[in-house]
mmCIF file of C-alpha atoms in Angstrom:
data_model
loop_
_atom_site.group_PDB
_atom_site.id
_atom_site.type_symbol
_atom_site.label_atom_id
_atom_site.label_comp_id
_atom_site.label_asym_id
_atom_site.label_seq_id
_atom_site.Cartn_x
_atom_site.Cartn_y
_atom_site.Cartn_z
ATOM 1 C CA MET A 147 20.100 -3.647 -6.803
ATOM 2 C CA SER A 148 23.113 -5.649 -7.958
ATOM 3 C CA ASP A 149 21.074 -8.155 -9.953
ATOM 4 C CA PRO A 150 20.554 -7.358 -13.642
ATOM 5 C CA ALA A 151 17.153 -6.203 -14.797
ATOM 6 C CA TYR A 152 15.144 -8.427 -17.089
ATOM 7 C CA SER A 153 16.501 -7.398 -20.425
ATOM 8 C CA SER A 154 16.466 -8.442 -24.031
ATOM 9 C CA SER A 155 19.707 -6.552 -24.445
ATOM 10 C CA GLY A 156 21.550 -7.593 -21.267
ATOM 11 C CA SER A 157 21.771 -4.135 -19.694
ATOM 12 C CA ALA A 158 22.193 -3.729 -15.953
ATOM 13 C CA ALA A 159 19.601 -2.588 -13.444
ATOM 14 C CA PRO A 160 19.178 1.141 -12.767
ATOM 15 C CA ARG A 161 21.760 2.804 -10.556
ATOM 16 C CA ALA A 162 21.084 3.129 -6.849
ATOM 17 C CA ALA A 163 18.824 5.937 -5.767
ATOM 18 C CA THR A 164 20.011 9.007 -3.967
ATOM 19 C CA ARG A 165 17.852 11.258 -1.847
ATOM 20 C CA LEU A 166 16.966 14.614 -3.362
ATOM 21 C CA SER A 167 15.435 17.653 -1.776
ATOM 22 C CA SER A 168 11.682 18.119 -1.798
ATOM 23 C CA CYS A 169 11.983 20.955 -4.290
ATOM 24 C CA ILE A 170 13.537 18.582 -6.852
ATOM 25 C CA ALA A 171 11.615 15.386 -6.163
ATOM 26 C CA PRO A 172 8.285 16.496 -7.692
ATOM 27 C CA ARG A 173 10.022 16.815 -11.076
ATOM 28 C CA LEU A 174 11.348 13.259 -11.062
ATOM 29 C CA SER A 175 10.020 10.595 -13.387
ATOM 30 C CA ALA A 176 7.968 7.738 -12.010
ATOM 31 C CA GLY A 177 10.983 5.455 -12.295
ATOM 32 C CA ASN A 178 13.236 7.755 -10.315
ATOM 33 C CA ARG A 179 10.544 8.335 -7.691
ATOM 34 C CA LEU A 180 10.356 4.568 -7.244
ATOM 35 C CA LEU A 181 14.124 4.402 -6.866
ATOM 36 C CA LEU A 182 14.043 7.167 -4.269
ATOM 37 C CA ALA A 183 11.390 5.215 -2.385
ATOM 38 C CA LEU A 184 13.312 1.937 -2.522
ATOM 39 C CA PRO A 185 15.698 2.680 0.390
ATOM 40 C CA ARG A 186 12.672 3.437 2.558
ATOM 41 C CA LEU A 187 11.029 0.162 1.604
ATOM 42 C CA LEU A 188 14.248 -1.772 2.222
ATOM 43 C CA ALA A 189 14.688 -0.033 5.578
ATOM 44 C CA LEU A 190 11.417 -1.423 6.923
ATOM 45 C CA PRO A 191 12.995 -4.415 8.741
ATOM 46 C CA CYS A 192 15.286 -2.035 10.647
ATOM 47 C CA LEU A 193 12.377 0.220 11.530
ATOM 48 C CA LEU A 194 10.338 -2.723 12.756
ATOM 49 C CA ALA A 195 13.204 -3.840 14.973
ATOM 50 C CA LEU A 196 13.087 -0.491 16.728
ATOM 51 C CA SER A 197 9.372 -0.018 17.074
ATOM 52 C CA ALA A 198 6.028 -1.256 15.884
ATOM 53 C CA CYS A 199 5.159 -0.044 12.413
ATOM 54 C CA GLY A 200 1.739 1.595 12.090
ATOM 55 C CA GLU A 201 -0.196 1.278 8.845
ATOM 56 C CA SER A 202 -1.862 4.185 7.138
ATOM 57 C CA SER A 203 -5.577 4.408 7.691
ATOM 58 C CA THR A 204 -7.993 3.976 4.829
ATOM 59 C CA GLU A 205 -9.417 7.280 6.010
ATOM 60 C CA ASN A 206 -6.525 8.997 4.211
ATOM 61 C CA VAL A 207 -7.588 10.488 0.890
ATOM 62 C CA GLY A 208 -6.251 11.910 -2.414
ATOM 63 C CA GLY A 209 -7.222 13.148 -5.844
ATOM 64 C CA ALA A 210 -8.625 16.149 -7.548
ATOM 65 C CA GLY A 211 -11.918 17.345 -8.797
ATOM 66 C CA GLY A 212 -13.769 20.166 -10.415
ATOM 67 C CA SER A 213 -17.308 20.664 -9.189
ATOM 68 C CA GLY A 214 -18.800 18.488 -6.493
ATOM 69 C CA GLY A 215 -22.293 18.035 -5.183
ATOM 70 C CA SER A 216 -24.428 15.530 -3.321
ATOM 71 C CA ALA A 217 -27.653 14.101 -4.591
ATOM 72 C CA GLY A 218 -29.858 11.395 -3.167
ATOM 73 C CA ALA A 219 -29.703 8.084 -5.021
ATOM 74 C CA ALA A 220 -31.355 4.749 -4.451
ATOM 75 C CA GLY A 221 -28.849 1.957 -4.799
ATOM 76 C CA SER A 222 -29.317 -1.757 -5.286
ATOM 77 C CA GLY A 223 -27.856 -4.454 -3.079
ATOM 78 C CA GLY A 224 -27.365 -4.037 0.642
ATOM 79 C CA THR A 225 -27.574 -6.604 3.406
ATOM 80 C CA ALA A 226 -30.282 -9.282 3.386
ATOM 81 C CA GLY A 227 -31.825 -7.911 0.189
ATOM 82 C CA VAL A 228 -32.513 -4.465 1.651
ATOM 83 C CA ALA A 229 -31.996 -1.717 -0.927
ATOM 84 C CA GLU A 230 -29.237 0.746 -0.076
ATOM 85 C CA VAL A 231 -29.844 4.466 0.092
ATOM 86 C CA LEU A 232 -26.850 6.156 -1.510
ATOM 87 C CA SER A 233 -25.827 9.757 -2.068
ATOM 88 C CA THR A 234 -23.886 10.679 -5.201
ATOM 89 C CA THR A 235 -21.078 13.210 -5.483
ATOM 90 C CA GLU A 236 -18.729 13.981 -8.360
ATOM 91 C CA ALA A 237 -15.509 15.830 -9.151
ATOM 92 C CA SER A 238 -13.856 16.749 -12.452
ATOM 93 C CA ILE A 239 -10.445 17.744 -13.767
ATOM 94 C CA GLY A 240 -10.056 19.945 -16.825
ATOM 95 C CA PRO A 241 -10.679 20.876 -19.513
ATOM 96 C CA VAL A 242 -6.974 20.676 -20.380
ATOM 97 C CA ALA A 243 -5.800 21.867 -23.805
ATOM 98 C CA ALA A 244 -4.139 18.926 -25.594
ATOM 99 C CA ASP A 245 -2.323 19.541 -28.870
ATOM 100 C CA ILE A 246 -1.950 16.788 -31.463
ATOM 101 C CA GLY A 247 0.695 14.252 -30.450
ATOM 102 C CA GLU A 248 1.401 15.883 -27.074
ATOM 103 C CA GLU A 249 1.113 14.315 -23.614
ATOM 104 C CA ASP A 250 1.295 15.294 -19.955
ATOM 105 C CA THR A 251 0.120 14.223 -16.520
ATOM 106 C CA VAL A 252 -1.742 16.831 -14.483
ATOM 107 C CA CYS A 253 -3.357 16.797 -11.038
ATOM 108 C CA ILE A 254 -5.850 18.740 -8.966
ATOM 109 C CA PHE A 255 -7.119 18.580 -5.376
ATOM 110 C CA LYS A 256 -10.816 19.100 -4.774
ATOM 111 C CA ARG A 257 -12.968 18.925 -1.648
ATOM 112 C CA MET A 258 -16.114 17.026 -2.530
ATOM 113 C CA SER A 259 -19.567 17.652 -1.093
ATOM 114 C CA ASN A 260 -20.451 14.368 0.561
ATOM 115 C CA PRO A 261 -21.546 12.854 3.863
ATOM 116 C CA ALA A 262 -19.193 10.644 5.850
ATOM 117 C CA GLY A 263 -19.633 7.010 4.933
ATOM 118 C CA PHE A 264 -18.489 4.331 2.515
ATOM 119 C CA VAL A 265 -18.027 4.491 -1.266
ATOM 120 C CA ARG A 266 -20.031 1.641 -2.809
ATOM 121 C CA ASN A 267 -19.842 2.466 -6.528
ATOM 122 C CA ILE A 268 -17.321 4.460 -8.576
ATOM 123 C CA ARG A 269 -17.732 5.694 -12.155
ATOM 124 C CA GLY A 270 -15.158 7.410 -14.349
ATOM 125 C CA HIS A 271 -15.689 9.372 -17.559
ATOM 126 C CA LEU A 272 -12.803 10.317 -19.878
ATOM 127 C CA THR A 273 -12.911 12.363 -23.077
ATOM 128 C CA ASP A 274 -10.870 11.831 -26.253
ATOM 129 C CA GLY A 275 -7.149 12.462 -25.822
ATOM 130 C CA SER A 276 -6.931 10.820 -22.387
ATOM 131 C CA HIS A 277 -4.885 7.747 -21.418
ATOM 132 C CA HIS A 278 -5.949 7.094 -17.830
ATOM 133 C CA MET A 279 -7.206 8.802 -14.676
ATOM 134 C CA ILE A 280 -6.314 7.821 -11.109
ATOM 135 C CA VAL A 281 -8.480 8.983 -8.215
ATOM 136 C CA TYR A 282 -7.007 9.162 -4.710
ATOM 137 C CA LEU A 283 -8.441 9.909 -1.302
ATOM 138 C CA SER A 284 -6.171 12.665 -0.018
ATOM 139 C CA GLY A 285 -4.871 13.994 3.253
ATOM 140 C CA GLU A 286 -4.208 17.411 1.753
ATOM 141 C CA THR A 287 -6.043 20.300 3.396
ATOM 142 C CA GLU A 288 -5.924 22.958 0.649
ATOM 143 C CA GLU A 289 -7.682 22.712 -2.695
ATOM 144 C CA GLN A 290 -5.765 23.122 -5.964
ATOM 145 C CA LEU A 291 -8.390 23.454 -8.678
ATOM 146 C CA GLU A 292 -6.119 24.472 -11.568
ATOM 147 C CA PRO A 293 -4.552 21.385 -13.217
ATOM 148 C CA GLN A 294 -0.800 21.328 -12.583
ATOM 149 C CA HIS A 295 1.918 19.049 -13.972
ATOM 150 C CA CYS A 296 2.517 16.289 -11.442
ATOM 151 C CA GLY A 297 4.082 13.240 -13.088
ATOM 152 C CA GLY A 298 2.620 9.769 -13.448
ATOM 153 C CA PHE A 299 1.610 7.896 -10.268
ATOM 154 C CA SER A 300 2.938 10.835 -8.261
ATOM 155 C CA GLY A 301 0.141 10.546 -5.714
ATOM 156 C CA ILE A 302 1.525 7.238 -4.474
ATOM 157 C CA PHE A 303 4.933 8.788 -3.804
ATOM 158 C CA ASN A 304 3.711 12.084 -2.334
ATOM 159 C CA LEU A 305 5.221 11.698 1.139
ATOM 160 C CA ASP A 306 7.744 13.359 3.423
ATOM 161 C CA GLY A 307 10.411 10.897 4.526
ATOM 162 C CA GLY A 308 8.071 7.972 5.168
ATOM 163 C CA ILE A 309 7.233 4.642 3.583
ATOM 164 C CA PRO A 310 5.283 4.716 0.279
ATOM 165 C CA GLY A 311 1.766 3.442 0.807
ATOM 166 C CA LEU A 312 2.020 3.645 4.598
ATOM 167 C CA ASP A 313 2.829 7.340 4.927
ATOM 168 C CA SER A 314 1.630 8.568 1.532
ATOM 169 C CA VAL A 315 -0.598 11.626 1.629
ATOM 170 C CA ASP A 316 -2.741 10.204 -1.163
ATOM 171 C CA ILE A 317 -4.234 6.695 -1.330
ATOM 172 C CA PRO A 318 -5.538 5.440 -4.719
ATOM 173 C CA VAL A 319 -9.030 3.975 -4.910
ATOM 174 C CA PHE A 320 -9.820 3.976 -8.644
ATOM 175 C CA ILE A 321 -8.190 3.900 -12.076
ATOM 176 C CA ALA A 322 -10.150 4.651 -15.257
ATOM 177 C CA GLN A 323 -8.521 3.326 -18.425
ATOM 178 C CA GLN A 324 -11.597 3.503 -20.661
ATOM 179 C CA HIS A 325 -13.847 6.361 -21.744
ATOM 180 C CA GLU A 326 -16.516 4.902 -19.453
ATOM 181 C CA ALA A 327 -15.208 2.942 -16.459
ATOM 182 C CA GLN A 328 -17.121 1.625 -13.472
ATOM 183 C CA VAL A 329 -16.666 -0.540 -10.409
ATOM 184 C CA ASN A 330 -19.577 -1.584 -8.214
ATOM 185 C CA LEU A 331 -18.249 -2.925 -4.939
ATOM 186 C CA PRO A 332 -19.978 -6.247 -4.203
ATOM 187 C CA SER A 333 -21.047 -7.835 -0.946
ATOM 188 C CA ASP A 334 -19.026 -10.517 0.791
ATOM 189 C CA PRO A 335 -20.655 -13.809 -0.276
ATOM 190 C CA GLU A 336 -20.105 -15.417 3.146
ATOM 191 C CA THR A 337 -21.547 -12.697 5.381
ATOM 192 C CA GLY A 338 -23.678 -10.738 2.931
ATOM 193 C CA LYS A 339 -22.090 -7.517 4.177
ATOM 194 C CA PRO A 340 -21.361 -4.865 1.518
ATOM 195 C CA LEU A 341 -17.814 -3.693 0.775
ATOM 196 C CA GLY A 342 -16.778 -0.044 0.649
ATOM 197 C CA PHE A 343 -14.039 2.571 0.901
ATOM 198 C CA ARG A 344 -14.357 4.804 3.956
ATOM 199 C CA VAL A 345 -14.614 8.544 3.229
ATOM 200 C CA GLU A 346 -14.798 11.531 5.544
ATOM 201 C CA GLU A 347 -17.423 14.240 5.287
ATOM 202 C CA ASN A 348 -16.502 16.594 2.433
ATOM 203 C CA GLN A 349 -13.657 14.301 1.443
ATOM 204 C CA MET A 350 -10.609 15.804 -0.247
ATOM 205 C CA VAL A 351 -9.706 13.929 -3.408
ATOM 206 C CA ARG A 352 -6.821 14.054 -5.839
ATOM 207 C CA ILE A 353 -7.395 13.401 -9.538
ATOM 208 C CA GLU A 354 -4.390 12.522 -11.670
ATOM 209 C CA LEU A 355 -5.047 12.697 -15.418
ATOM 210 C CA HIS A 356 -2.530 11.295 -17.905
ATOM 211 C CA TRP A 357 -3.484 12.553 -21.341
ATOM 212 C CA PHE A 358 -1.936 11.700 -24.708
ATOM 213 C CA ASN A 359 -3.620 13.144 -27.776
ATOM 214 C CA THR A 360 -3.397 10.549 -30.552
ATOM 215 C CA THR A 361 -6.404 12.008 -32.383
ATOM 216 C CA PRO A 362 -6.054 14.068 -35.611
ATOM 217 C CA LYS A 363 -7.108 17.316 -33.921
ATOM 218 C CA SER A 364 -6.521 19.320 -30.753
ATOM 219 C CA GLN A 365 -8.665 18.297 -27.788
ATOM 220 C CA GLN A 366 -10.004 19.710 -24.545
ATOM 221 C CA VAL A 367 -9.433 16.752 -22.232
ATOM 222 C CA THR A 368 -11.509 16.223 -19.105
ATOM 223 C CA GLY A 369 -11.956 13.482 -16.540
ATOM 224 C CA THR A 370 -14.850 13.055 -14.119
ATOM 225 C CA VAL A 371 -15.338 10.687 -11.202
ATOM 226 C CA GLU A 372 -18.588 9.899 -9.389
ATOM 227 C CA PHE A 373 -18.937 8.242 -5.980
ATOM 228 C CA ASP A 374 -22.107 6.585 -4.679
ATOM 229 C CA ILE A 375 -21.817 6.713 -0.887
ATOM 230 C CA ALA A 376 -23.606 4.724 1.819
ATOM 231 C CA GLY A 377 -24.056 6.313 5.236
ATOM 232 C CA GLN A 378 -21.513 5.695 7.987
ATOM 233 C CA GLU A 379 -24.161 3.896 10.048
ATOM 234 C CA GLN A 380 -24.097 1.057 7.498
ATOM 235 C CA ASP A 381 -22.418 -2.220 8.477
ATOM 236 C CA VAL A 382 -19.742 -2.285 5.772
ATOM 237 C CA ILE A 383 -16.509 -4.277 5.367
ATOM 238 C CA GLU A 384 -13.766 -1.806 4.476
ATOM 239 C CA SER A 385 -11.884 -2.557 1.274
ATOM 240 C CA SER A 386 -8.640 -1.220 -0.140
ATOM 241 C CA PHE A 387 -6.343 -1.263 -3.154
ATOM 242 C CA ALA A 388 -3.187 -3.179 -4.112
ATOM 243 C CA PHE A 389 -0.659 -1.904 -6.674
ATOM 244 C CA TRP A 390 1.958 -4.453 -7.751
ATOM 245 C CA GLY A 391 4.421 -4.404 -10.633
ATOM 246 C CA THR A 392 7.978 -4.270 -11.896
ATOM 247 C CA THR A 393 10.336 -1.465 -12.862
ATOM 248 C CA ALA A 394 12.925 -3.843 -14.376
ATOM 249 C CA ILE A 395 11.971 -3.373 -18.023
ATOM 250 C CA ASP A 396 14.579 -3.109 -20.784
ATOM 251 C CA ILE A 397 13.443 -3.810 -24.363
ATOM 252 C CA ALA A 398 15.903 -3.618 -27.261
ATOM 253 C CA PRO A 399 14.907 -1.834 -30.503
ATOM 254 C CA HIS A 400 12.958 -3.889 -33.036
ATOM 255 C CA SER A 401 12.512 -6.825 -30.694
ATOM 256 C CA GLN A 402 9.812 -8.652 -28.805
ATOM 257 C CA PHE A 403 10.248 -9.294 -25.113
ATOM 258 C CA THR A 404 8.401 -11.133 -22.359
ATOM 259 C CA THR A 405 9.236 -10.906 -18.663
ATOM 260 C CA PRO A 406 9.669 -14.009 -16.556
ATOM 261 C CA VAL A 407 6.576 -14.986 -14.603
ATOM 262 C CA LEU A 408 6.703 -12.798 -11.496
ATOM 263 C CA PHE A 409 5.004 -13.727 -8.229
ATOM 264 C CA GLN A 410 3.691 -11.503 -5.472
ATOM 265 C CA ARG A 411 2.361 -12.830 -2.157
ATOM 266 C CA ALA A 412 -0.877 -11.217 -1.076
ATOM 267 C CA LEU A 413 -1.767 -10.149 2.446
ATOM 268 C CA THR A 414 -2.787 -13.360 4.227
ATOM 269 C CA ASP A 415 -6.501 -13.945 4.908
ATOM 270 C CA THR A 416 -7.627 -11.293 2.442
ATOM 271 C CA LYS A 417 -9.814 -11.652 -0.649
ATOM 272 C CA GLY A 418 -9.360 -10.020 -4.046
ATOM 273 C CA PHE A 419 -12.584 -9.085 -5.820
ATOM 274 C CA ALA A 420 -11.431 -7.179 -8.932
ATOM 275 C CA VAL A 421 -8.191 -6.861 -10.903
ATOM 276 C CA THR A 422 -6.908 -5.028 -13.986
ATOM 277 C CA THR A 423 -3.655 -4.560 -15.913
ATOM 278 C CA HIS A 424 -1.623 -1.552 -17.044
ATOM 279 C CA GLN A 425 0.846 -1.261 -19.935
ATOM 280 C CA HIS A 426 1.719 1.385 -22.516
ATOM 281 C CA GLN A 427 1.521 1.377 -26.316
ATOM 282 C CA LEU A 428 4.114 -1.350 -26.988
ATOM 283 C CA GLY A 429 2.321 -3.778 -24.698
ATOM 284 C CA THR A 430 0.901 -6.825 -26.468
ATOM 285 C CA ASN A 431 -0.151 -9.084 -23.607
ATOM 286 C CA MET A 432 -0.417 -9.227 -19.809
ATOM 287 C CA LYS A 433 -1.522 -12.272 -17.850
ATOM 288 C CA ILE A 434 -2.445 -12.650 -14.176
ATOM 289 C CA TRP A 435 -2.823 -15.973 -12.363
ATOM 290 C CA LYS A 436 -3.836 -17.052 -8.858
ATOM 291 C CA ALA A 437 -0.651 -18.778 -7.648
ATOM 292 C CA ASP A 438 1.669 -19.676 -4.791
ATOM 293 C CA GLY A 439 4.851 -19.096 -6.803
ATOM 294 C CA THR A 440 6.154 -18.586 -10.327
ATOM 295 C CA THR A 441 4.871 -21.964 -11.565
ATOM 296 C CA VAL A 442 1.440 -21.251 -13.031
ATOM 297 C CA SER A 443 -1.379 -23.245 -14.616
ATOM 298 C CA ASP A 444 -4.006 -22.282 -17.173
ATOM 299 C CA ASP A 445 -6.873 -23.247 -14.870
ATOM 300 C CA LYS A 446 -5.741 -20.491 -12.469
ATOM 301 C CA LEU A 447 -5.571 -17.775 -15.152
ATOM 302 C CA LEU A 448 -7.664 -14.814 -13.957
ATOM 303 C CA VAL A 449 -6.939 -12.176 -16.601
ATOM 304 C CA GLU A 450 -5.366 -12.067 -20.045
ATOM 305 C CA SER A 451 -5.383 -8.609 -21.622
ATOM 306 C CA THR A 452 -4.234 -7.869 -25.161
ATOM 307 C CA ASP A 453 -5.639 -4.329 -25.130
ATOM 308 C CA TRP A 454 -3.092 -1.964 -23.602
ATOM 309 C CA ALA A 455 -5.294 1.078 -24.277
ATOM 310 C CA GLU A 456 -8.480 -0.126 -22.573
ATOM 311 C CA PRO A 457 -7.694 -3.197 -20.455
ATOM 312 C CA PRO A 458 -10.758 -4.728 -18.808
ATOM 313 C CA LEU A 459 -11.483 -4.646 -15.096
ATOM 314 C CA LYS A 460 -12.129 -8.289 -14.216
ATOM 315 C CA ILE A 461 -14.612 -8.848 -11.393
ATOM 316 C CA LEU A 462 -13.635 -11.973 -9.453
ATOM 317 C CA ASP A 463 -16.888 -13.745 -8.599
ATOM 318 C CA PRO A 464 -16.535 -15.322 -6.134
ATOM 319 C CA PRO A 465 -13.636 -13.329 -4.668
ATOM 320 C CA GLU A 466 -10.240 -15.051 -4.558
ATOM 321 C CA PHE A 467 -9.186 -15.952 -1.000
ATOM 322 C CA PHE A 468 -5.447 -15.719 -0.243
ATOM 323 C CA ASP A 469 -4.135 -18.236 2.267
ATOM 324 C CA VAL A 470 -0.585 -18.132 3.671
ATOM 325 C CA GLY A 471 1.908 -17.923 0.803
ATOM 326 C CA GLU A 472 -0.705 -17.372 -1.902
ATOM 327 C CA GLY A 473 -0.961 -14.394 -4.201
ATOM 328 C CA LEU A 474 -0.883 -13.449 -7.865
ATOM 329 C CA ALA A 475 1.632 -14.235 -10.596
ATOM 330 C CA TYR A 476 1.885 -11.943 -13.608
ATOM 331 C CA GLN A 477 3.756 -11.635 -16.896
ATOM 332 C CA CYS A 478 4.031 -8.870 -19.501
ATOM 333 C CA SER A 479 4.950 -8.938 -23.203
ATOM 334 C CA TRP A 480 5.887 -6.135 -25.599
ATOM 335 C CA ASP A 481 6.760 -5.587 -29.257
ATOM 336 C CA ASN A 482 9.224 -2.715 -29.611
ATOM 337 C CA THR A 483 8.849 -1.506 -33.195
ATOM 338 C CA SER A 484 10.843 1.667 -32.514
ATOM 339 C CA ASP A 485 14.512 2.496 -33.073
ATOM 340 C CA GLN A 486 14.985 3.203 -29.359
ATOM 341 C CA ASN A 487 15.685 1.075 -26.329
ATOM 342 C CA VAL A 488 12.577 1.212 -24.126
ATOM 343 C CA GLY A 489 12.553 0.958 -20.340
ATOM 344 C CA PHE A 490 10.275 1.658 -17.409
ATOM 345 C CA GLY A 491 8.837 5.153 -17.099
ATOM 346 C CA GLU A 492 5.717 7.277 -16.905
ATOM 347 C CA GLY A 493 5.859 8.675 -20.460
ATOM 348 C CA PHE A 494 3.936 7.223 -23.363
ATOM 349 C CA GLY A 495 7.241 6.254 -25.003
ATOM 350 C CA ASP A 496 8.208 4.319 -21.868
ATOM 351 C CA GLU A 497 6.677 1.076 -20.680
ATOM 352 C CA MET A 498 4.974 -0.287 -17.574
ATOM 353 C CA CYS A 499 3.856 -3.643 -16.190
ATOM 354 C CA PHE A 500 1.439 -3.209 -13.275
ATOM 355 C CA LEU A 501 -1.594 -4.889 -11.823
ATOM 356 C CA TRP A 502 -4.214 -3.182 -9.681
ATOM 357 C CA MET A 503 -6.366 -5.248 -7.338
ATOM 358 C CA TYR A 504 -9.278 -4.404 -5.069
ATOM 359 C CA TYR A 505 -9.168 -6.474 -1.876
ATOM 360 C CA TYR A 506 -10.747 -6.809 1.587
ATOM 361 C CA PRO A 507 -10.726 -6.615 4.563
ATOM 362 C CA SER A 508 -8.560 -3.525 4.374
ATOM 363 C CA ASN A 509 -5.025 -3.451 5.719
ATOM 364 C CA GLY A 510 -4.431 -0.177 3.920
ATOM 365 C CA PHE A 511 -2.974 0.519 0.492
ATOM 366 C CA ASP A 512 -0.658 -2.352 -0.498
ATOM 367 C CA LEU A 513 2.373 -1.445 -2.644
ATOM 368 C CA CYS A 514 4.810 -4.100 -3.935
ATOM 369 C CA MET A 515 7.523 -3.686 -6.571
ATOM 370 C CA HIS A 516 9.916 -6.083 -8.309
ATOM 371 C CA PHE A 517 13.140 -4.167 -8.914
ATOM 372 C CA ASN A 518 15.167 -7.059 -10.343
ATOM 373 C CA LYS A 519 14.643 -10.490 -11.866
ATOM 374 C CA GLY A 520 16.320 -12.365 -9.040
ATOM 375 C CA ALA A 521 13.647 -11.552 -6.463
ATOM 376 C CA GLN A 522 11.158 -14.331 -5.710
ATOM 377 C CA ASN A 523 8.848 -11.722 -4.199
ATOM 378 C CA GLY A 524 8.530 -7.962 -4.544
ATOM 379 C CA VAL A 525 9.614 -5.316 -2.042
ATOM 380 C CA CYS A 526 6.458 -4.278 -0.175
ATOM 381 C CA ASN A 527 5.295 -1.627 2.255
ATOM 382 C CA HIS A 528 3.624 -4.325 4.397
ATOM 383 C CA LEU A 529 6.243 -6.832 5.557
ATOM 384 C CA THR A 530 3.816 -9.181 7.303
ATOM 385 C CA ARG A 531 2.075 -11.088 4.539
#
């Protein structure tokens, strides 16, 4: 943490994290929660020297929901042209009263009504006044149906002394950044086998809703997620989710700023099949390339998003295979028109630079963060890459 953060004003990186009690930690900002998690990520080599490090199962779950119910649905796709038989279940958060110009992040936990199996399609629906919704599979055992303040990305850092992403109670599987968002998990082009997220019977989910009412009137904000689920007897390749980004953001007032090209190695012998970006309101551009370092070429550009509010989910067809040392490079740009210095944080007045990628076969949720500009690669929960 001694290296300076990327900065248009030359300020130093955030101070070192200190461990706080569990009664204080839930109130921390996303940036401080990341700093609290950093010593655990950095301690991984020591832990591995003492014992083998187990990865969290994709059977862990998180999120929230309102009402849930199963209904038979005929799906398309399947192996060898055979149509899938899917059941559909849904969960909702809200309505949440949103005054003009106000914002908050709220969460619920909801046990869905579903058979055990594999999620093949996910749909998200957001009303006016929302910014984004993250859906997690959760290991919680008790429902919490009333939306409660929880802080941005808090599901990722909901853990008790473990490693984020390996020991997290909640594992993200979906982010909705548009009023209508959808991901249909494809089949592997080599084997023809469908991809899916494993879910338990009556899966507990966590829904995290970040709302910011920029409309001219008060709103009742809601978010809904729907899962189409194939039976557990199906021959499915399990998929998972990668969350990579940087916290080293420092933008001077009335200035434009672009990060260096940052590179993150992927898990070797995996394939990415969809990717999206995430910035806040000062974001003007985010690019993602297939790469093996910070030197990038236009022919490897996968995504360029200039829409911070509703960035597209890019389906990679065919999926991108990651050999040893390969991964994704990314770069973010902003235009700070305010009178304030802007840094990393969960609030709408703060900024972010993240990419989300769906990949397979699953090695569990993959979390990597760049905390300073000097790092060639991010700090990750999976050391073997």
